[in-house]
């Protein structure tokens, strides 16, 4: 395998939204029974940022208007009402509450309070009994907002730093400066959350091993509980798409330096991107989580049904969809959806587990699907011959080499049907 192919696709979920199909009206009435089978995540998608980062192709827009954000929150409330009308949440167990985006902390304290009220009032979430996570950026990490989050039992804050080197921030079109990063991190440590995560990026033009090591040193000096280190991708409809080329061979060598550095600092690697201070106490499987998404741009999972607003990474279309969302009174029409068949449920289970430290539990796979993984997916023989995987204690796990190639191996597990739909996708 040529190293320049190491970064093909980040498989954070399956299938990708570009495989979803349009549906005029989505009937959720038969899915209430699915809610009780697995704990649920409630996810608020906040698609607003101070500015659009140069590498970002997520569903978000630069916007600061309180009036528009207030209108958006009112739409989120109507969205929650719709869910209550079509699904029975009686006795349903929520395990976590997540605020993503975008930049959720672009909201005022009053606006954030309204979202917490929706979680409590419409879904009966006890904020003292669930895991609560929120994302932020340095310019939005105001001390008074952090104090508010602490008072609402938020226990995980993830901050997108990306680099401690000003030149590299400029290359990424990040509109905060290195001094602001340090101030934000000091405030986060002062308030004290159960889990602090700091994001970094490698593969930036002009980034060297020395400058990357400097960012890692500064990051580790704050003793975050988690560190996510992402390889830089350049995607269409992003600000850096035509600015420079990524030296993927250098980027790949940087990955191994990152792993060695963080291991020496006492971090345990749980995926290609994630490093944690405390090694997880047990190897839990995933792949069947339910998630209720509120807001324009979030994705919901209920059983084998996935659905969301129509996918786009174009700024003009994001704005158009947000404006339509704000005017909506009914939120289950004109969506994109995917109903996973048995083969795709297997692939999702494999993908969600293989690229995490616990690996694929073979006994659980057999219990869930009644089949032999190796027989159904002979590509695992190739993975084994390439020394990308090993079988240990009844689990298929990535070797260190396999882990480094997660973004190369992942796309090999996409079904032909999903791949065909992704290739036909047109963002017009």
PDB file of C-alpha atoms in Angstrom, residues 116-411:
ATOM      1  CA  UNK A 116     -31.175  22.601  28.821  1.00  0.00           C
ATOM      2  CA  UNK A 117     -34.837  23.359  29.569  1.00  0.00           C
ATOM      3  CA  UNK A 118     -35.858  21.471  26.412  1.00  0.00           C
ATOM      4  CA  UNK A 119     -33.796  18.458  27.483  1.00  0.00           C
ATOM      5  CA  UNK A 120     -35.389  18.431  30.908  1.00  0.00           C
ATOM      6  CA  UNK A 121     -38.933  19.494  30.021  1.00  0.00           C
ATOM      7  CA  UNK A 122     -39.558  17.542  26.824  1.00  0.00           C
ATOM      8  CA  UNK A 123     -37.466  14.428  27.429  1.00  0.00           C
ATOM      9  CA  UNK A 124     -37.363  14.194  31.220  1.00  0.00           C
ATOM     10  CA  UNK A 125     -33.572  14.159  31.354  1.00  0.00           C
ATOM     11  CA  UNK A 126     -32.106  14.445  34.843  1.00  0.00           C
ATOM     12  CA  UNK A 127     -28.968  16.514  34.316  1.00  0.00           C
ATOM     13  CA  UNK A 128     -27.422  14.987  37.439  1.00  0.00           C
ATOM     14  CA  UNK A 129     -27.631  11.443  36.048  1.00  0.00           C
ATOM     15  CA  UNK A 130     -26.435  11.692  32.446  1.00  0.00           C
ATOM     16  CA  UNK A 131     -23.128  12.428  30.792  1.00  0.00           C
ATOM     17  CA  UNK A 132     -23.188  15.949  29.311  1.00  0.00           C
ATOM     18  CA  UNK A 133     -20.687  17.047  26.672  1.00  0.00           C
ATOM     19  CA  UNK A 134     -20.265  20.321  24.795  1.00  0.00           C
ATOM     20  CA  UNK A 135     -17.886  21.632  22.117  1.00  0.00           C
ATOM     21  CA  UNK A 136     -16.231  25.015  22.096  1.00  0.00           C
ATOM     22  CA  UNK A 137     -13.563  27.133  20.400  1.00  0.00           C
ATOM     23  CA  UNK A 138     -11.027  29.426  22.102  1.00  0.00           C
ATOM     24  CA  UNK A 139     -12.795  32.696  21.197  1.00  0.00           C
ATOM     25  CA  UNK A 140     -16.093  31.434  22.651  1.00  0.00           C
ATOM     26  CA  UNK A 141     -14.658  30.000  25.869  1.00  0.00           C
ATOM     27  CA  UNK A 142     -15.763  32.796  28.192  1.00  0.00           C
ATOM     28  CA  UNK A 143     -15.319  32.220  31.924  1.00  0.00           C
ATOM     29  CA  UNK A 144     -18.917  33.124  32.778  1.00  0.00           C
ATOM     30  CA  UNK A 145     -20.225  30.574  30.274  1.00  0.00           C
ATOM     31  CA  UNK A 146     -17.947  27.897  31.721  1.00  0.00           C
ATOM     32  CA  UNK A 147     -19.267  28.651  35.205  1.00  0.00           C
ATOM     33  CA  UNK A 148     -22.809  28.296  33.885  1.00  0.00           C
ATOM     34  CA  UNK A 149     -21.971  24.937  32.275  1.00  0.00           C
ATOM     35  CA  UNK A 150     -20.503  23.731  35.548  1.00  0.00           C
ATOM     36  CA  UNK A 151     -23.713  24.709  37.345  1.00  0.00           C
ATOM     37  CA  UNK A 152     -25.710  22.631  34.829  1.00  0.00           C
ATOM     38  CA  UNK A 153     -23.611  19.517  35.516  1.00  0.00           C
ATOM     39  CA  UNK A 154     -21.710  19.506  32.240  1.00  0.00           C
ATOM     40  CA  UNK A 155     -18.883  17.023  32.731  1.00  0.00           C
ATOM     41  CA  UNK A 156     -17.046  17.055  29.397  1.00  0.00           C
ATOM     42  CA  UNK A 157     -15.818  20.039  27.387  1.00  0.00           C
ATOM     43  CA  UNK A 158     -14.031  19.585  24.066  1.00  0.00           C
ATOM     44  CA  UNK A 159     -12.096  22.547  22.698  1.00  0.00           C
ATOM     45  CA  UNK A 160     -10.867  22.833  19.122  1.00  0.00           C
ATOM     46  CA  UNK A 161      -7.348  24.245  19.469  1.00  0.00           C
ATOM     47  CA  UNK A 162      -5.780  22.545  16.389  1.00  0.00           C
ATOM     48  CA  UNK A 163      -2.363  24.154  16.901  1.00  0.00           C
ATOM     49  CA  UNK A 164      -0.469  26.326  19.371  1.00  0.00           C
ATOM     50  CA  UNK A 165       1.545  27.855  16.510  1.00  0.00           C
ATOM     51  CA  UNK A 166       0.120  31.066  15.063  1.00  0.00           C
ATOM     52  CA  UNK A 167       1.430  30.438  11.552  1.00  0.00           C
ATOM     53  CA  UNK A 168      -0.342  27.085  11.452  1.00  0.00           C
ATOM     54  CA  UNK A 169      -3.587  28.555  12.765  1.00  0.00           C
ATOM     55  CA  UNK A 170      -3.430  31.083   9.953  1.00  0.00           C
ATOM     56  CA  UNK A 171      -2.919  28.305   7.382  1.00  0.00           C
ATOM     57  CA  UNK A 172      -6.035  26.572   8.714  1.00  0.00           C
ATOM     58  CA  UNK A 173      -7.993  29.836   8.601  1.00  0.00           C
ATOM     59  CA  UNK A 174      -8.664  29.598  12.321  1.00  0.00           C
ATOM     60  CA  UNK A 175      -9.632  33.032  13.604  1.00  0.00           C
ATOM     61  CA  UNK A 176      -8.243  32.811  17.094  1.00  0.00           C
ATOM     62  CA  UNK A 177      -4.686  33.537  18.146  1.00  0.00           C
ATOM     63  CA  UNK A 178      -2.323  31.402  20.185  1.00  0.00           C
ATOM     64  CA  UNK A 179      -2.643  33.695  23.228  1.00  0.00           C
ATOM     65  CA  UNK A 180      -6.411  33.210  23.208  1.00  0.00           C
ATOM     66  CA  UNK A 181      -5.867  29.450  23.243  1.00  0.00           C
ATOM     67  CA  UNK A 182      -3.782  29.673  26.404  1.00  0.00           C
ATOM     68  CA  UNK A 183      -6.350  31.939  28.113  1.00  0.00           C
ATOM     69  CA  UNK A 184      -9.213  29.592  27.254  1.00  0.00           C
ATOM     70  CA  UNK A 185      -7.364  26.548  28.551  1.00  0.00           C
ATOM     71  CA  UNK A 186      -6.444  28.277  31.792  1.00  0.00           C
ATOM     72  CA  UNK A 187     -10.107  29.165  32.345  1.00  0.00           C
ATOM     73  CA  UNK A 188     -11.171  25.582  31.599  1.00  0.00           C
ATOM     74  CA  UNK A 189      -8.676  24.237  34.118  1.00  0.00           C
ATOM     75  CA  UNK A 190      -9.753  26.853  36.668  1.00  0.00           C
ATOM     76  CA  UNK A 191     -13.432  25.877  36.465  1.00  0.00           C
ATOM     77  CA  UNK A 192     -12.573  22.194  36.427  1.00  0.00           C
ATOM     78  CA  UNK A 193     -14.646  19.717  34.430  1.00  0.00           C
ATOM     79  CA  UNK A 194     -14.528  15.950  34.862  1.00  0.00           C
ATOM     80  CA  UNK A 195     -13.221  15.553  31.317  1.00  0.00           C
ATOM     81  CA  UNK A 196     -11.312  18.082  29.240  1.00  0.00           C
ATOM     82  CA  UNK A 197     -10.543  17.216  25.628  1.00  0.00           C
ATOM     83  CA  UNK A 198      -8.193  19.222  23.403  1.00  0.00           C
ATOM     84  CA  UNK A 199      -8.218  18.754  19.615  1.00  0.00           C
ATOM     85  CA  UNK A 200      -5.087  19.102  17.486  1.00  0.00           C
ATOM     86  CA  UNK A 201      -4.451  18.706  13.728  1.00  0.00           C
ATOM     87  CA  UNK A 202      -1.380  17.399  11.913  1.00  0.00           C
ATOM     88  CA  UNK A 203      -0.446  17.658   8.250  1.00  0.00           C
ATOM     89  CA  UNK A 204      -0.740  21.447   8.053  1.00  0.00           C
ATOM     90  CA  UNK A 205       1.356  23.168   5.379  1.00  0.00           C
ATOM     91  CA  UNK A 206       4.679  24.317   6.869  1.00  0.00           C
ATOM     92  CA  UNK A 207       4.127  22.218   9.997  1.00  0.00           C
ATOM     93  CA  UNK A 208       7.315  20.442  11.051  1.00  0.00           C
ATOM     94  CA  UNK A 209       8.014  17.699  13.571  1.00  0.00           C
ATOM     95  CA  UNK A 210       9.385  20.416  15.841  1.00  0.00           C
ATOM     96  CA  UNK A 211       6.304  22.640  15.633  1.00  0.00           C
ATOM     97  CA  UNK A 212       3.992  19.650  16.043  1.00  0.00           C
ATOM     98  CA  UNK A 213       5.959  18.536  19.086  1.00  0.00           C
ATOM     99  CA  UNK A 214       5.641  22.069  20.493  1.00  0.00           C
ATOM    100  CA  UNK A 215       1.835  21.903  20.152  1.00  0.00           C
ATOM    101  CA  UNK A 216       1.808  18.459  21.774  1.00  0.00           C
ATOM    102  CA  UNK A 217       3.969  19.745  24.643  1.00  0.00           C
ATOM    103  CA  UNK A 218       1.692  22.744  25.225  1.00  0.00           C
ATOM    104  CA  UNK A 219      -1.374  20.510  24.999  1.00  0.00           C
ATOM    105  CA  UNK A 220      -0.001  17.958  27.466  1.00  0.00           C
ATOM    106  CA  UNK A 221       1.047  20.707  29.878  1.00  0.00           C
ATOM    107  CA  UNK A 222      -2.647  21.293  30.635  1.00  0.00           C
ATOM    108  CA  UNK A 223      -3.053  17.596  31.484  1.00  0.00           C
ATOM    109  CA  UNK A 224      -6.270  17.088  29.497  1.00  0.00           C
ATOM    110  CA  UNK A 225      -8.130  13.858  30.131  1.00  0.00           C
ATOM    111  CA  UNK A 226      -8.460  13.280  26.384  1.00  0.00           C
ATOM    112  CA  UNK A 227      -6.541  14.413  23.336  1.00  0.00           C
ATOM    113  CA  UNK A 228      -7.894  13.994  19.814  1.00  0.00           C
ATOM    114  CA  UNK A 229      -5.277  14.405  17.089  1.00  0.00           C
ATOM    115  CA  UNK A 230      -6.747  14.578  13.586  1.00  0.00           C
ATOM    116  CA  UNK A 231      -4.987  14.214  10.240  1.00  0.00           C
ATOM    117  CA  UNK A 232      -5.782  17.194   8.051  1.00  0.00           C
ATOM    118  CA  UNK A 233      -8.143  16.470   5.179  1.00  0.00           C
ATOM    119  CA  UNK A 234      -8.859  18.844   2.318  1.00  0.00           C
ATOM    120  CA  UNK A 235     -12.432  18.553   1.107  1.00  0.00           C
ATOM    121  CA  UNK A 236     -14.439  20.324  -1.613  1.00  0.00           C
ATOM    122  CA  UNK A 237     -16.362  23.392  -0.442  1.00  0.00           C
ATOM    123  CA  UNK A 238     -13.717  24.249   2.156  1.00  0.00           C
ATOM    124  CA  UNK A 239     -11.554  27.340   2.437  1.00  0.00           C
ATOM    125  CA  UNK A 240      -8.196  25.565   2.055  1.00  0.00           C
ATOM    126  CA  UNK A 241      -9.240  23.220  -0.774  1.00  0.00           C
ATOM    127  CA  UNK A 242      -7.056  24.928  -3.381  1.00  0.00           C
ATOM    128  CA  UNK A 243      -4.549  26.597  -1.046  1.00  0.00           C
ATOM    129  CA  UNK A 244      -1.879  23.896  -0.736  1.00  0.00           C
ATOM    130  CA  UNK A 245      -1.150  20.198  -1.067  1.00  0.00           C
ATOM    131  CA  UNK A 246      -0.798  17.884   1.920  1.00  0.00           C
ATOM    132  CA  UNK A 247       2.406  15.870   2.159  1.00  0.00           C
ATOM    133  CA  UNK A 248       0.707  12.627   3.209  1.00  0.00           C
ATOM    134  CA  UNK A 249       3.971  10.706   3.628  1.00  0.00           C
ATOM    135  CA  UNK A 250       5.157  13.313   6.120  1.00  0.00           C
ATOM    136  CA  UNK A 251       1.718  13.315   7.722  1.00  0.00           C
ATOM    137  CA  UNK A 252       1.856   9.541   8.149  1.00  0.00           C
ATOM    138  CA  UNK A 253       5.271   9.738   9.820  1.00  0.00           C
ATOM    139  CA  UNK A 254       3.922  12.469  12.101  1.00  0.00           C
ATOM    140  CA  UNK A 255       1.222  10.058  13.264  1.00  0.00           C
ATOM    141  CA  UNK A 256       3.806   7.681  14.726  1.00  0.00           C
ATOM    142  CA  UNK A 257       5.624  10.546  16.434  1.00  0.00           C
ATOM    143  CA  UNK A 258       2.313  11.608  18.008  1.00  0.00           C
ATOM    144  CA  UNK A 259       1.642   8.074  19.271  1.00  0.00           C
ATOM    145  CA  UNK A 260       5.117   7.757  20.780  1.00  0.00           C
ATOM    146  CA  UNK A 261       5.009  11.212  22.356  1.00  0.00           C
ATOM    147  CA  UNK A 262       1.604  10.728  24.004  1.00  0.00           C
ATOM    148  CA  UNK A 263       2.463   7.221  25.178  1.00  0.00           C
ATOM    149  CA  UNK A 264       5.521   8.669  26.908  1.00  0.00           C
ATOM    150  CA  UNK A 265       3.211  11.234  28.552  1.00  0.00           C
ATOM    151  CA  UNK A 266       1.075   8.427  29.990  1.00  0.00           C
ATOM    152  CA  UNK A 267      -1.786   8.456  27.471  1.00  0.00           C
ATOM    153  CA  UNK A 268      -3.524   5.289  26.289  1.00  0.00           C
ATOM    154  CA  UNK A 269      -4.545   5.143  22.641  1.00  0.00           C
ATOM    155  CA  UNK A 270      -8.162   4.085  22.053  1.00  0.00           C
ATOM    156  CA  UNK A 271      -8.377   4.835  18.319  1.00  0.00           C
ATOM    157  CA  UNK A 272      -6.307   6.314  15.513  1.00  0.00           C
ATOM    158  CA  UNK A 273      -7.320   9.776  16.766  1.00  0.00           C
ATOM    159  CA  UNK A 274      -8.111   9.470  20.485  1.00  0.00           C
ATOM    160  CA  UNK A 275      -5.738   9.285  23.455  1.00  0.00           C
ATOM    161  CA  UNK A 276      -6.890   9.159  27.096  1.00  0.00           C
ATOM    162  CA  UNK A 277      -5.258   9.572  30.492  1.00  0.00           C
ATOM    163  CA  UNK A 278      -7.197   6.718  32.062  1.00  0.00           C
ATOM    164  CA  UNK A 279      -7.339   3.410  30.210  1.00  0.00           C
ATOM    165  CA  UNK A 280     -10.981   2.242  29.959  1.00  0.00           C
ATOM    166  CA  UNK A 281     -11.742  -0.336  32.624  1.00  0.00           C
ATOM    167  CA  UNK A 282     -13.639  -2.654  30.269  1.00  0.00           C
ATOM    168  CA  UNK A 283     -13.973  -3.302  26.563  1.00  0.00           C
ATOM    169  CA  UNK A 284     -17.548  -2.414  25.659  1.00  0.00           C
ATOM    170  CA  UNK A 285     -19.000  -2.876  22.191  1.00  0.00           C
ATOM    171  CA  UNK A 286     -20.970  -0.282  20.261  1.00  0.00           C
ATOM    172  CA  UNK A 287     -22.934   0.035  17.048  1.00  0.00           C
ATOM    173  CA  UNK A 288     -26.574  -0.086  18.127  1.00  0.00           C
ATOM    174  CA  UNK A 289     -26.885   3.220  19.945  1.00  0.00           C
ATOM    175  CA  UNK A 290     -30.054   5.263  19.511  1.00  0.00           C
ATOM    176  CA  UNK A 291     -29.726   9.010  19.088  1.00  0.00           C
ATOM    177  CA  UNK A 292     -32.361  11.705  18.894  1.00  0.00           C
ATOM    178  CA  UNK A 293     -31.005  14.769  17.109  1.00  0.00           C
ATOM    179  CA  UNK A 294     -32.561  18.197  17.495  1.00  0.00           C
ATOM    180  CA  UNK A 295     -31.622  20.988  15.146  1.00  0.00           C
ATOM    181  CA  UNK A 296     -30.765  21.347  11.497  1.00  0.00           C
ATOM    182  CA  UNK A 297     -27.791  19.187  10.527  1.00  0.00           C
ATOM    183  CA  UNK A 298     -27.936  16.551  13.256  1.00  0.00           C
ATOM    184  CA  UNK A 299     -28.423  12.875  12.462  1.00  0.00           C
ATOM    185  CA  UNK A 300     -30.814  10.551  14.313  1.00  0.00           C
ATOM    186  CA  UNK A 301     -30.489   6.793  14.770  1.00  0.00           C
ATOM    187  CA  UNK A 302     -33.451   4.689  15.905  1.00  0.00           C
ATOM    188  CA  UNK A 303     -32.903   0.981  15.430  1.00  0.00           C
ATOM    189  CA  UNK A 304     -31.976   0.399  11.801  1.00  0.00           C
ATOM    190  CA  UNK A 305     -33.370   3.775  10.706  1.00  0.00           C
ATOM    191  CA  UNK A 306     -31.036   6.743  10.188  1.00  0.00           C
ATOM    192  CA  UNK A 307     -32.384  10.151   9.161  1.00  0.00           C
ATOM    193  CA  UNK A 308     -31.446  13.823   8.952  1.00  0.00           C
ATOM    194  CA  UNK A 309     -31.949  16.998   6.984  1.00  0.00           C
ATOM    195  CA  UNK A 310     -30.636  16.730   3.440  1.00  0.00           C
ATOM    196  CA  UNK A 311     -26.838  16.675   3.467  1.00  0.00           C
ATOM    197  CA  UNK A 312     -24.761  19.519   2.097  1.00  0.00           C
ATOM    198  CA  UNK A 313     -21.371  21.085   2.736  1.00  0.00           C
ATOM    199  CA  UNK A 314     -22.040  24.200   0.647  1.00  0.00           C
ATOM    200  CA  UNK A 315     -22.422  27.416   2.656  1.00  0.00           C
ATOM    201  CA  UNK A 316     -25.269  28.762   0.542  1.00  0.00           C
ATOM    202  CA  UNK A 317     -27.252  25.532   0.914  1.00  0.00           C
ATOM    203  CA  UNK A 318     -26.543  25.335   4.653  1.00  0.00           C
ATOM    204  CA  UNK A 319     -27.997  28.817   5.016  1.00  0.00           C
ATOM    205  CA  UNK A 320     -31.007  27.892   2.891  1.00  0.00           C
ATOM    206  CA  UNK A 321     -31.729  24.755   4.937  1.00  0.00           C
ATOM    207  CA  UNK A 322     -31.351  26.607   8.242  1.00  0.00           C
ATOM    208  CA  UNK A 323     -33.774  29.298   7.082  1.00  0.00           C
ATOM    209  CA  UNK A 324     -36.293  26.595   6.090  1.00  0.00           C
ATOM    210  CA  UNK A 325     -35.773  24.826   9.409  1.00  0.00           C
ATOM    211  CA  UNK A 326     -36.516  28.007  11.354  1.00  0.00           C
ATOM    212  CA  UNK A 327     -39.887  28.284   9.562  1.00  0.00           C
ATOM    213  CA  UNK A 328     -40.856  24.637  10.049  1.00  0.00           C
ATOM    214  CA  UNK A 329     -43.739  23.449  12.181  1.00  0.00           C
ATOM    215  CA  UNK A 330     -43.450  19.805  11.088  1.00  0.00           C
ATOM    216  CA  UNK A 331     -39.999  18.230  11.071  1.00  0.00           C
ATOM    217  CA  UNK A 332     -40.392  14.758   9.575  1.00  0.00           C
ATOM    218  CA  UNK A 333     -41.034  15.664   5.957  1.00  0.00           C
ATOM    219  CA  UNK A 334     -38.524  16.285   3.190  1.00  0.00           C
ATOM    220  CA  UNK A 335     -35.705  14.472   4.999  1.00  0.00           C
ATOM    221  CA  UNK A 336     -32.938  12.104   3.971  1.00  0.00           C
ATOM    222  CA  UNK A 337     -32.990   8.608   5.428  1.00  0.00           C
ATOM    223  CA  UNK A 338     -31.361   5.212   5.288  1.00  0.00           C
ATOM    224  CA  UNK A 339     -32.877   1.957   6.505  1.00  0.00           C
ATOM    225  CA  UNK A 340     -30.044  -0.483   7.111  1.00  0.00           C
ATOM    226  CA  UNK A 341     -30.588  -4.083   6.033  1.00  0.00           C
ATOM    227  CA  UNK A 342     -29.007  -7.007   7.891  1.00  0.00           C
ATOM    228  CA  UNK A 343     -25.764  -6.840   5.903  1.00  0.00           C
ATOM    229  CA  UNK A 344     -25.360  -3.128   6.610  1.00  0.00           C
ATOM    230  CA  UNK A 345     -26.136  -3.577  10.302  1.00  0.00           C
ATOM    231  CA  UNK A 346     -23.295  -6.100  10.426  1.00  0.00           C
ATOM    232  CA  UNK A 347     -20.962  -3.715   8.650  1.00  0.00           C
ATOM    233  CA  UNK A 348     -21.908  -0.890  10.999  1.00  0.00           C
ATOM    234  CA  UNK A 349     -21.223  -3.094  14.025  1.00  0.00           C
ATOM    235  CA  UNK A 350     -17.828  -4.108  12.602  1.00  0.00           C
ATOM    236  CA  UNK A 351     -16.822  -0.557  11.666  1.00  0.00           C
ATOM    237  CA  UNK A 352     -17.891   0.942  14.999  1.00  0.00           C
ATOM    238  CA  UNK A 353     -15.889  -1.663  16.946  1.00  0.00           C
ATOM    239  CA  UNK A 354     -12.872  -2.505  14.792  1.00  0.00           C
ATOM    240  CA  UNK A 355     -11.528   1.045  14.802  1.00  0.00           C
ATOM    241  CA  UNK A 356     -11.866   1.336  18.578  1.00  0.00           C
ATOM    242  CA  UNK A 357      -9.400  -0.241  20.984  1.00  0.00           C
ATOM    243  CA  UNK A 358     -11.799  -2.991  22.137  1.00  0.00           C
ATOM    244  CA  UNK A 359     -12.109  -4.530  18.681  1.00  0.00           C
ATOM    245  CA  UNK A 360     -14.901  -6.707  17.301  1.00  0.00           C
ATOM    246  CA  UNK A 361     -16.227  -9.209  19.900  1.00  0.00           C
ATOM    247  CA  UNK A 362     -16.712 -12.426  17.926  1.00  0.00           C
ATOM    248  CA  UNK A 363     -19.076 -14.128  20.379  1.00  0.00           C
ATOM    249  CA  UNK A 364     -21.310 -11.060  20.482  1.00  0.00           C
ATOM    250  CA  UNK A 365     -21.244 -10.802  16.693  1.00  0.00           C
ATOM    251  CA  UNK A 366     -22.327 -14.441  16.459  1.00  0.00           C
ATOM    252  CA  UNK A 367     -25.065 -13.919  19.069  1.00  0.00           C
ATOM    253  CA  UNK A 368     -26.405 -10.808  17.353  1.00  0.00           C
ATOM    254  CA  UNK A 369     -26.278 -12.047  13.774  1.00  0.00           C
ATOM    255  CA  UNK A 370     -26.048 -15.853  13.992  1.00  0.00           C
ATOM    256  CA  UNK A 371     -23.245 -15.990  11.443  1.00  0.00           C
ATOM    257  CA  UNK A 372     -19.469 -16.350  11.222  1.00  0.00           C
ATOM    258  CA  UNK A 373     -17.726 -13.051  10.556  1.00  0.00           C
ATOM    259  CA  UNK A 374     -14.773 -14.565   8.709  1.00  0.00           C
ATOM    260  CA  UNK A 375     -17.046 -16.496   6.354  1.00  0.00           C
ATOM    261  CA  UNK A 376     -19.241 -13.493   5.599  1.00  0.00           C
ATOM    262  CA  UNK A 377     -16.380 -11.037   5.205  1.00  0.00           C
ATOM    263  CA  UNK A 378     -13.432 -12.834   3.576  1.00  0.00           C
ATOM    264  CA  UNK A 379     -11.638  -9.487   3.315  1.00  0.00           C
ATOM    265  CA  UNK A 380     -10.602 -10.133   6.922  1.00  0.00           C
ATOM    266  CA  UNK A 381      -8.256 -12.800   5.558  1.00  0.00           C
ATOM    267  CA  UNK A 382      -6.509 -10.018   3.632  1.00  0.00           C
ATOM    268  CA  UNK A 383      -6.408  -7.859   6.750  1.00  0.00           C
ATOM    269  CA  UNK A 384      -4.780 -10.737   8.619  1.00  0.00           C
ATOM    270  CA  UNK A 385      -2.226 -11.521   5.893  1.00  0.00           C
ATOM    271  CA  UNK A 386      -1.232  -7.830   5.799  1.00  0.00           C
ATOM    272  CA  UNK A 387      -0.809  -7.972   9.609  1.00  0.00           C
ATOM    273  CA  UNK A 388      -3.411  -5.248  10.072  1.00  0.00           C
ATOM    274  CA  UNK A 389      -5.442  -7.313  12.541  1.00  0.00           C
ATOM    275  CA  UNK A 390      -4.945  -9.974  15.187  1.00  0.00           C
ATOM    276  CA  UNK A 391      -7.416 -12.123  17.095  1.00  0.00           C
ATOM    277  CA  UNK A 392      -6.946 -11.995  20.854  1.00  0.00           C
ATOM    278  CA  UNK A 393      -9.253 -13.135  23.664  1.00  0.00           C
ATOM    279  CA  UNK A 394     -12.177 -13.615  21.293  1.00  0.00           C
ATOM    280  CA  UNK A 395     -11.857 -10.206  19.653  1.00  0.00           C
ATOM    281  CA  UNK A 396     -10.545  -9.010  16.311  1.00  0.00           C
ATOM    282  CA  UNK A 397      -8.311  -6.019  16.968  1.00  0.00           C
ATOM    283  CA  UNK A 398      -6.204  -3.747  14.830  1.00  0.00           C
ATOM    284  CA  UNK A 399      -2.457  -4.087  15.163  1.00  0.00           C
ATOM    285  CA  UNK A 400      -0.481  -0.846  15.609  1.00  0.00           C
ATOM    286  CA  UNK A 401       0.062  -0.902  11.829  1.00  0.00           C
ATOM    287  CA  UNK A 402      -3.636  -1.483  11.205  1.00  0.00           C
ATOM    288  CA  UNK A 403      -4.558   1.293  13.593  1.00  0.00           C
ATOM    289  CA  UNK A 404      -2.337   3.725  11.675  1.00  0.00           C
ATOM    290  CA  UNK A 405      -4.206   2.733   8.493  1.00  0.00           C
ATOM    291  CA  UNK A 406      -7.732   3.102   9.895  1.00  0.00           C
ATOM    292  CA  UNK A 407      -8.735   5.622   7.222  1.00  0.00           C
ATOM    293  CA  UNK A 408      -7.431   3.287   4.504  1.00  0.00           C
ATOM    294  CA  UNK A 409      -8.997   0.082   5.833  1.00  0.00           C
ATOM    295  CA  UNK A 410     -12.389   1.594   6.749  1.00  0.00           C
ATOM    296  CA  UNK A 411     -13.582   2.302   3.185  1.00  0.00           C
TER     297      UNK A 411
END
